[in-house]
mmCIF file of C-alpha atoms in Angstrom:
data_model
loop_
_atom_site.group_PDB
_atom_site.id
_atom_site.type_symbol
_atom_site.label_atom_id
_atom_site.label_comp_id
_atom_site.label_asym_id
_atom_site.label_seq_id
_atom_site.Cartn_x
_atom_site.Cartn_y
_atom_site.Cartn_z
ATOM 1 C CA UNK A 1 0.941 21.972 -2.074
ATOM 2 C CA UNK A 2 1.738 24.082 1.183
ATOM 3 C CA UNK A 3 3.861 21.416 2.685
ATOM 4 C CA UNK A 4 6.187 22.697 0.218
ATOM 5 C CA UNK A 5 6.485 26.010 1.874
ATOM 6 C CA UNK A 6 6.959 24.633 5.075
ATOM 7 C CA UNK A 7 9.436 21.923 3.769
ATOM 8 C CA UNK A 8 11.392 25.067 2.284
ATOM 9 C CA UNK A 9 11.712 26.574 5.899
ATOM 10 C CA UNK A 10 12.495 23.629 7.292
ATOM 11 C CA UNK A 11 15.338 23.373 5.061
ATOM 12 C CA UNK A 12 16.258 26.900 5.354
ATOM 13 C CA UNK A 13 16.135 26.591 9.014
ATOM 14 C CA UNK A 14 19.092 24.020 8.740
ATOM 15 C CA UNK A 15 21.353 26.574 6.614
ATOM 16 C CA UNK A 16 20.630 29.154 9.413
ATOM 17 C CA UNK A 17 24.011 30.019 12.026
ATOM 18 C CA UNK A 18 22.049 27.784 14.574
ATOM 19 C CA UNK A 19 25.419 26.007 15.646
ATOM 20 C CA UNK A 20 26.212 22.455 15.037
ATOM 21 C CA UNK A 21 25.567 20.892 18.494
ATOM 22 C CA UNK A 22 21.984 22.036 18.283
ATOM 23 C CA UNK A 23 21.106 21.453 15.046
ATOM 24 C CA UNK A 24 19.273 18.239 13.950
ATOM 25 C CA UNK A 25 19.264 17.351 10.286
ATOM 26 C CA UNK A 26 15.669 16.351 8.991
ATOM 27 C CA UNK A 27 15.450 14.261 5.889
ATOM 28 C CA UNK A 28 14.313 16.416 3.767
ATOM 29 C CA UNK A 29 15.276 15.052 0.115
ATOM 30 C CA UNK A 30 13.511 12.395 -2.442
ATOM 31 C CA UNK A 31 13.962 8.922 -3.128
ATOM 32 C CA UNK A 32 15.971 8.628 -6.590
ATOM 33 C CA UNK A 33 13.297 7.341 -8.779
ATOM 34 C CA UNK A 34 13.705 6.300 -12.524
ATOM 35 C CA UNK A 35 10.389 4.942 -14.951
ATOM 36 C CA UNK A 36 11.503 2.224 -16.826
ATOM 37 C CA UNK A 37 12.134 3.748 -20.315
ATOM 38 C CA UNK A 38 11.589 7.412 -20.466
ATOM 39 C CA UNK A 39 10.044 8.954 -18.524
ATOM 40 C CA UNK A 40 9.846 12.724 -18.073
ATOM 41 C CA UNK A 41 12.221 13.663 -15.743
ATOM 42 C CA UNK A 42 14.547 16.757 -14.018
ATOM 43 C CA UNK A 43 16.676 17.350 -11.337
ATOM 44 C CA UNK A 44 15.936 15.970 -8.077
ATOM 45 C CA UNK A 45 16.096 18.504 -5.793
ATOM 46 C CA UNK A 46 14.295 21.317 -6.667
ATOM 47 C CA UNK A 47 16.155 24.682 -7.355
ATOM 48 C CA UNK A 48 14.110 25.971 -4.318
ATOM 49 C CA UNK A 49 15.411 23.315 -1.950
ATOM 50 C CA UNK A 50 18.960 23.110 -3.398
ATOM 51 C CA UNK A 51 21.124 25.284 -0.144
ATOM 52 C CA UNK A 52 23.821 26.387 -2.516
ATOM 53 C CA UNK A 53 25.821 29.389 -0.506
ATOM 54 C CA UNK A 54 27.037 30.756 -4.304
ATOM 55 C CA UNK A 55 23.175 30.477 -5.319
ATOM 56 C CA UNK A 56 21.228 33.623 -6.445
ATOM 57 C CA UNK A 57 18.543 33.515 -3.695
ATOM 58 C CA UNK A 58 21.384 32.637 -0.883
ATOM 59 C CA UNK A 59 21.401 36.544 0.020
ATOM 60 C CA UNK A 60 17.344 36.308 0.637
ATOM 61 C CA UNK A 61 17.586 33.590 2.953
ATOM 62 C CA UNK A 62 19.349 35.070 5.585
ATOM 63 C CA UNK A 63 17.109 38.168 5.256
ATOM 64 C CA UNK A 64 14.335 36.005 5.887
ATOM 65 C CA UNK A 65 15.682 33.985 9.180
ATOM 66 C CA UNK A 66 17.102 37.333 10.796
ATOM 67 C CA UNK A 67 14.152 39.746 10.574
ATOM 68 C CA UNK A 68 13.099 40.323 13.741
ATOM 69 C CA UNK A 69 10.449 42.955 13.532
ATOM 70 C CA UNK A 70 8.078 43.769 11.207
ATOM 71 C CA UNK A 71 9.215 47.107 8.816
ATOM 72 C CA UNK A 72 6.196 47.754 6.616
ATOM 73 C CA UNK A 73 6.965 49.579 3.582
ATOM 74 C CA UNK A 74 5.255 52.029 1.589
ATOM 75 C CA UNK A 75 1.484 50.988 0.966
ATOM 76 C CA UNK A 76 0.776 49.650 -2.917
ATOM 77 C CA UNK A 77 -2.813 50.360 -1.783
ATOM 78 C CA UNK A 78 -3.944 46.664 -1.356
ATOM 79 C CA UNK A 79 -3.937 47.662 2.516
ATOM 80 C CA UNK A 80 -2.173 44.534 2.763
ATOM 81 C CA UNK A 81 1.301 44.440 5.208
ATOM 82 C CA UNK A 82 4.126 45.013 3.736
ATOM 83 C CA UNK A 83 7.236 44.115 5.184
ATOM 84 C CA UNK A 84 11.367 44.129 4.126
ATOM 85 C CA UNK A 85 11.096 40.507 4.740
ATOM 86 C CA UNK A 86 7.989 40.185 2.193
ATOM 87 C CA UNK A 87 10.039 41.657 -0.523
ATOM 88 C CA UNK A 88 13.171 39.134 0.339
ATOM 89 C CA UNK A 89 10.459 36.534 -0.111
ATOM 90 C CA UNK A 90 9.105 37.973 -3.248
ATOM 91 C CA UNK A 91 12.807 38.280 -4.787
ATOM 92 C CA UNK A 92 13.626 34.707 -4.077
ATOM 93 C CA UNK A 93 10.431 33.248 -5.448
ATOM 94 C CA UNK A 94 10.861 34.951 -8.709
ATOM 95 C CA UNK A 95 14.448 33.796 -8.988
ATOM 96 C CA UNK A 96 13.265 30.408 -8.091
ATOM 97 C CA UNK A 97 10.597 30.841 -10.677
ATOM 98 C CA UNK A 98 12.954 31.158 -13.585
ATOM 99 C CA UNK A 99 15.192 27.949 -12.532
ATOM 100 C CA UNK A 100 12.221 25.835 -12.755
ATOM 101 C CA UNK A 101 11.044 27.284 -16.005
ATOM 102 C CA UNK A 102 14.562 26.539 -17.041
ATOM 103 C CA UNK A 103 14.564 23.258 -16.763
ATOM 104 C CA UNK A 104 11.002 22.874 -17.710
ATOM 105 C CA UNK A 105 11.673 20.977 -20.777
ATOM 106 C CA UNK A 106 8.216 21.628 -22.467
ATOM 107 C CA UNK A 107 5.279 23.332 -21.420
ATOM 108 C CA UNK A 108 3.284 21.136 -23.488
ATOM 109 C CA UNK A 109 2.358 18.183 -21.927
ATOM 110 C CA UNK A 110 3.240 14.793 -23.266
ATOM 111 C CA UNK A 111 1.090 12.097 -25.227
ATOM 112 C CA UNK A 112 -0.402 9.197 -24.740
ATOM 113 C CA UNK A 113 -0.111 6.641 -27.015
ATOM 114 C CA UNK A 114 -3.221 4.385 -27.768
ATOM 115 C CA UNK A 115 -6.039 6.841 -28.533
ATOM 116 C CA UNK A 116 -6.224 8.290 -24.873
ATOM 117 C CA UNK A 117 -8.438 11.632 -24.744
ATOM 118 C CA UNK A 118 -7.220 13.593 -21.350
ATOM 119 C CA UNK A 119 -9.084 16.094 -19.748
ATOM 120 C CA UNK A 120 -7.264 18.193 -16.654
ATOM 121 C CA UNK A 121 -9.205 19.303 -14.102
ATOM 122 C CA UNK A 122 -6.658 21.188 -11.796
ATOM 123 C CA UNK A 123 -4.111 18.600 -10.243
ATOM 124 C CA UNK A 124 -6.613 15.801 -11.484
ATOM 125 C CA UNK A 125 -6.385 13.926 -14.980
ATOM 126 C CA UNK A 126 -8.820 11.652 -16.558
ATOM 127 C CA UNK A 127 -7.881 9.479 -19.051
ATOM 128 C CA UNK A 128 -10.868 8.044 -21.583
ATOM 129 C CA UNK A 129 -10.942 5.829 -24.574
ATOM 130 C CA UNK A 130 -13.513 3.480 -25.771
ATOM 131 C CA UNK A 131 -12.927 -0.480 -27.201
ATOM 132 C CA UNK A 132 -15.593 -2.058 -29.071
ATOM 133 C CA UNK A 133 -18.081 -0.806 -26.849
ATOM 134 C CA UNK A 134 -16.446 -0.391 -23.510
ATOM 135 C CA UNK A 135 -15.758 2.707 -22.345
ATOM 136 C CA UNK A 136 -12.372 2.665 -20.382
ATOM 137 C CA UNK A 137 -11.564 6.011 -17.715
ATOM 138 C CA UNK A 138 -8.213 6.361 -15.547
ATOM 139 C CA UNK A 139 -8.294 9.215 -12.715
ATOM 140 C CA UNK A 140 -5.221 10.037 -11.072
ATOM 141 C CA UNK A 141 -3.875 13.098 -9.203
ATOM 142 C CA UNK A 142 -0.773 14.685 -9.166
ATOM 143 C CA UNK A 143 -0.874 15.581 -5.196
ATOM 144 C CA UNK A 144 1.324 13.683 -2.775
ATOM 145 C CA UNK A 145 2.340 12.285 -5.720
ATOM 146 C CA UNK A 146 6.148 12.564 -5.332
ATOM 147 C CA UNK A 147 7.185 9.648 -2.519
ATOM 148 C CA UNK A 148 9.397 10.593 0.401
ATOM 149 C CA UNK A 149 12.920 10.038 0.722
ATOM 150 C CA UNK A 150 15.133 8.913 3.751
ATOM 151 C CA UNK A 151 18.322 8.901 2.301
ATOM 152 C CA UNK A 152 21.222 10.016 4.284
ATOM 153 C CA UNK A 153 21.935 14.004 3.699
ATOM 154 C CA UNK A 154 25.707 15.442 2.866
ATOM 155 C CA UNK A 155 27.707 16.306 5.556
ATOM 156 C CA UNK A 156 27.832 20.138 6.158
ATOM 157 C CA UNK A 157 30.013 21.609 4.176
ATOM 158 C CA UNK A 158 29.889 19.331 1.050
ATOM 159 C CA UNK A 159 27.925 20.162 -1.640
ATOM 160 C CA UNK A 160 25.966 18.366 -4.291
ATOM 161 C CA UNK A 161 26.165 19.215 -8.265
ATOM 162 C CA UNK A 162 23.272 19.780 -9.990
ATOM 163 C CA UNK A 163 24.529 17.410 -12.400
ATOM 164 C CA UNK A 164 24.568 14.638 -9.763
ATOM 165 C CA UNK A 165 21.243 15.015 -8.486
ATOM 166 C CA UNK A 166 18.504 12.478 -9.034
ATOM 167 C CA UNK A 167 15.516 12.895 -10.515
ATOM 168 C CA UNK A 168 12.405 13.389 -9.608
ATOM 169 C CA UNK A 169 9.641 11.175 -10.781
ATOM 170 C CA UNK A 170 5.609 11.802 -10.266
ATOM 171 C CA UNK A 171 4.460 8.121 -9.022
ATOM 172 C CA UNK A 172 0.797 8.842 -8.106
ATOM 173 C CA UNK A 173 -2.192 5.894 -7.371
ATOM 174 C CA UNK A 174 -4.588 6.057 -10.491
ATOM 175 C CA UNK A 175 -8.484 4.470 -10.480
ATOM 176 C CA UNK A 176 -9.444 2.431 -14.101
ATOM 177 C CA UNK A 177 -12.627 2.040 -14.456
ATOM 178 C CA UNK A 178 -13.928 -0.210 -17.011
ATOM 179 C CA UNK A 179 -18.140 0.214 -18.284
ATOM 180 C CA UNK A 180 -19.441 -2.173 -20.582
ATOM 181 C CA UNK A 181 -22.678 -1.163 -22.203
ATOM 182 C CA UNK A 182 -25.156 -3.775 -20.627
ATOM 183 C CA UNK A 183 -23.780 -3.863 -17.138
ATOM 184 C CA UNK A 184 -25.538 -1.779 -14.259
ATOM 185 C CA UNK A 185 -22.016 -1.049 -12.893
ATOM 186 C CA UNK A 186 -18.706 -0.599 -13.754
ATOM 187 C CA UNK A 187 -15.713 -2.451 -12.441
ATOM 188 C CA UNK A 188 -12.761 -0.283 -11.095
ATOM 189 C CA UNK A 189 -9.500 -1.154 -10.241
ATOM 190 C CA UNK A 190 -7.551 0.603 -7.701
ATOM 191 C CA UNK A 191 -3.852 0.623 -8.642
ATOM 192 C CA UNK A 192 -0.750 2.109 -7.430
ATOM 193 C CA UNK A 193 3.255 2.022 -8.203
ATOM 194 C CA UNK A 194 5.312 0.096 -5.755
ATOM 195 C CA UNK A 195 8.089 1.896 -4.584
ATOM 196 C CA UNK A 196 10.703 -1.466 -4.999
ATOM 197 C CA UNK A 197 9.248 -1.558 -8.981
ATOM 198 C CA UNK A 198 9.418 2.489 -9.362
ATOM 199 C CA UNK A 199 12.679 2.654 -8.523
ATOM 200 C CA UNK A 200 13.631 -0.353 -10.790
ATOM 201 C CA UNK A 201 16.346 0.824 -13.425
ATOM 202 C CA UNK A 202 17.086 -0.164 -16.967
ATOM 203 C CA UNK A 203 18.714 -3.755 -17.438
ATOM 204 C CA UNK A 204 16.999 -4.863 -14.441
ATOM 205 C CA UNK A 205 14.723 -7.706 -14.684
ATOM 206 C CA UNK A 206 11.642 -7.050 -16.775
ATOM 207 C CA UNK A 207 8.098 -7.364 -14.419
ATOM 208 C CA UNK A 208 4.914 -5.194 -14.198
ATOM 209 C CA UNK A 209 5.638 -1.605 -12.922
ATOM 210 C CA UNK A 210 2.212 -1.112 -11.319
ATOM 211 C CA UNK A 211 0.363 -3.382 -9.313
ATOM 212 C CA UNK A 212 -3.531 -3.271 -8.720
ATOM 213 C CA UNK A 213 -4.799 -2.821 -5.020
ATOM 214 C CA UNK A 214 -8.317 -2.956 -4.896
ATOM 215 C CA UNK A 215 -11.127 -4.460 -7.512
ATOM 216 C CA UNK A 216 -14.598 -3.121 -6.580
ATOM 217 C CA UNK A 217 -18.274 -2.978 -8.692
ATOM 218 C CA UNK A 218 -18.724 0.688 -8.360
ATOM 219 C CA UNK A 219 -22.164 2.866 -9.724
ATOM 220 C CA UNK A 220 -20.870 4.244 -13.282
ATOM 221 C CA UNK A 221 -19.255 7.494 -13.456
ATOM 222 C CA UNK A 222 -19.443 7.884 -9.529
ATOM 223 C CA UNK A 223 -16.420 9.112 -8.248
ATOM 224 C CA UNK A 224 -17.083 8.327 -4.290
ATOM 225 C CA UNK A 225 -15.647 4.595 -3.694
ATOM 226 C CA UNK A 226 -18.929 3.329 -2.048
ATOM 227 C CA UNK A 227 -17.605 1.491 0.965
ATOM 228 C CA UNK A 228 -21.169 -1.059 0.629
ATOM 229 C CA UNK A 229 -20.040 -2.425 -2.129
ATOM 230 C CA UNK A 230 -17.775 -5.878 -1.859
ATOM 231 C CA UNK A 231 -14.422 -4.677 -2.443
ATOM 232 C CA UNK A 232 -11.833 -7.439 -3.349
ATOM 233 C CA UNK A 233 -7.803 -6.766 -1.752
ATOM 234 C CA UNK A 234 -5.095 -8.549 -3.320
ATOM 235 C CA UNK A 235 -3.044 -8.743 -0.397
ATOM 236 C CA UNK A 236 -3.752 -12.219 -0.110
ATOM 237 C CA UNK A 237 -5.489 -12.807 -3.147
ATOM 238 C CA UNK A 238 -4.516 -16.021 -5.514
ATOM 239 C CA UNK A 239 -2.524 -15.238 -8.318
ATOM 240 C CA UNK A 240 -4.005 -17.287 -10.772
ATOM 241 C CA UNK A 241 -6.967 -14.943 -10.110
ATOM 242 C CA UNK A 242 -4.554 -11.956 -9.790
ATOM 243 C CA UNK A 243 -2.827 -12.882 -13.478
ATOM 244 C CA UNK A 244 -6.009 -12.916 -15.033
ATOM 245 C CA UNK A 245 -6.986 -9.443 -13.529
ATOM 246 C CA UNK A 246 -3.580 -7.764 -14.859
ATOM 247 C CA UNK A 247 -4.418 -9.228 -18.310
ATOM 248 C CA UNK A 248 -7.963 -8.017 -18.357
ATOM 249 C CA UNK A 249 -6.235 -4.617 -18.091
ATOM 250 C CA UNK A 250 -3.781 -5.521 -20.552
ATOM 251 C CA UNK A 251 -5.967 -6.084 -23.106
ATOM 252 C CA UNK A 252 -7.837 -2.992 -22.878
ATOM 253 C CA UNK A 253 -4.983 -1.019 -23.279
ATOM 254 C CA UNK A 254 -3.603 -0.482 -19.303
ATOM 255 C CA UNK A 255 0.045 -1.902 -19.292
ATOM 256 C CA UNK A 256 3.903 -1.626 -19.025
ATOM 257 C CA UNK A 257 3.610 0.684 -21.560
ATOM 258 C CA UNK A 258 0.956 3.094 -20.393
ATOM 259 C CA UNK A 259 2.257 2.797 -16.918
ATOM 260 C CA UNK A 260 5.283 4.403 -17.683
ATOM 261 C CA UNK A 261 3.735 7.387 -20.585
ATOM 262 C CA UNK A 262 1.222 7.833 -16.960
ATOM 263 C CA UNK A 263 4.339 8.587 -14.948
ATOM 264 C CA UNK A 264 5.631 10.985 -17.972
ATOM 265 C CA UNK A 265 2.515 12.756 -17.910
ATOM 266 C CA UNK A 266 2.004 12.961 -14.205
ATOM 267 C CA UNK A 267 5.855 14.656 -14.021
ATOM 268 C CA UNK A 268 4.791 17.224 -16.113
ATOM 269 C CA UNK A 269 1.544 17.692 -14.986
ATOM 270 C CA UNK A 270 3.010 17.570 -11.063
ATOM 271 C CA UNK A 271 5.388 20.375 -12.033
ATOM 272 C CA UNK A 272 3.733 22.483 -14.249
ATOM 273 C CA UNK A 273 1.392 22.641 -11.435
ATOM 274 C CA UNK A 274 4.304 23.324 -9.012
ATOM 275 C CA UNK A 275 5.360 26.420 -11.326
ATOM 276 C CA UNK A 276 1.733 27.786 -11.061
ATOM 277 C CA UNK A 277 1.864 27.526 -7.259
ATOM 278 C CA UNK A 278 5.189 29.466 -7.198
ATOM 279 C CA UNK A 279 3.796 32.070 -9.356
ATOM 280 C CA UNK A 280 0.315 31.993 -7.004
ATOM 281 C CA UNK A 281 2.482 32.273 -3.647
ATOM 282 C CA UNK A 282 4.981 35.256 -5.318
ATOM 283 C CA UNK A 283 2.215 37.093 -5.918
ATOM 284 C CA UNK A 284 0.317 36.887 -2.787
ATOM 285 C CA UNK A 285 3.508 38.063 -1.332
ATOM 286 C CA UNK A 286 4.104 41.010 -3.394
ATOM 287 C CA UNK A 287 0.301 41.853 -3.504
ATOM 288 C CA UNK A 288 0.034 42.046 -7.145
#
């Protein structure tokens, strides 16, 4: 999650009085993603990234951009450095700390429907139920989870609403791996979100919002992908065969449905997780 301190630089940078003729305008925002029903969702650009020159952390910036020495304060007895542009840092991240929790809209993560047990294990979530037998796990983490965008930015000057942002939507790859009880190994599938079917809004033709990568026998419960092992792409795979591989998750509960409650619980997950970094970086900066 450090590329999102350097991301906010970057975009800080931008905002600086570097003059027009030498500035060059990265793309620094993300694509406008919507699940297919409804998923959890908030405001695309987050408020650290938003450049609003009426925002409450618009003073820090420039206090961060201008310093040009190093003023350490009076020691808090962490023997730690201390500088004027530390506590501009620490006064924007707490600001920034209470927009996000602001539009947090629960700190309680989200259900799954169908009998799912989920266990968190930092940015990772595992997903477990059993049919008749067969044990069924899905594994997917929250980093690098939000895709890119290249859209064109505002000219300078113009400003966008809040209101008018789009949202952001956690999209990450997730592993299902399916153990029956007299097999030496389990078959995994290694699926992911297309960004064209992501992106797909309401009204728009009905099709399957995730699409399956890899199949693979893998030792049970392993969690390395053991590259010896025959490992099936679907690239060019036939889709008779392919069909009959989506159903097979189908039926064991892996669909449209929990495709989309995945990318709910993923946007939580990715943000709460966001919020904790904020707090983790404001108080490594303030030394408390």
């Amino acid at each position: 999650m450090l590329k999102y301190f350097s991301r906010a630089v970057g975009t800080a940078v931008r905002y600086s009085t570097v003059t027009a003729s030498s500035a060059r305008a990265l793309p620094l925002t993300r694509p406008a993603l919507c699940s297919p029903s409804s998923a959890t969702t908030r405001p695309f650009t987050r408020s650290l990234w938003m450049m609003n020159s009426n925002g409450a952390s618009s003073g820090y910036r420039s206090k961060l951009l201008t310093s040009k020495g190093l003023n350490p304060s009076v020691s808090c007895g962490c023997e730690g450095l201390h500088t004027e542009g530390d506590k501009a840092f620490g006064d924007f991240l707490s600001d920034e700390i209470k927009e996000e929790k602001k539009i947090q809209k629960s700190t309680a993560l989200p259900k799954m429907s169908g009998g799912w047990d989920i266990l968190m294990n930092g940015t990772e979530v595992k997903l477990n139920r059993t049919i008749s037998g067969e044990k069924v796990t899905v594994t997917f983490n929250v980093n690098n989870s939000i895709p890119p965008n290249f859209e064109e930015e505002p000219d300078q000057g113009q400003q966008k609403s809040a209101e008018n942002e789009p949202e952001i939507v956690s999209t990450p790859n997730f592993v299902v791996e399916v153990t029956k009880q007299a097999a030496k190994h389990s078959l995994v599938f290694d699926c992911h979100y297309p960004e064209d079917e992501a992106s797909r809004g309401e009204g728009e033709e009905e099709s399957d919002i995730f699409a399956i990568r890899e199949v693979s026998f893998q030792p049970e419960g392993d969690g390395d992908w053991k590259e010896t092992s025959y490992t099936l792409n679907t690239d060019s795979l036939d889709w008779a065969l392919y069909d009959h591989l989506m159903d097979f998750l189908a039926d064991r509960g892996v669909d449209n449905t929990f495709a989309d409650e995945l990318m709910e619980l993923s946007s939580a997950v990715e943000h709460q997780e966001y919020i904790k970094f904020l707090e983790d970086l404001s108080g490594f900066v303030k030394c408390s």
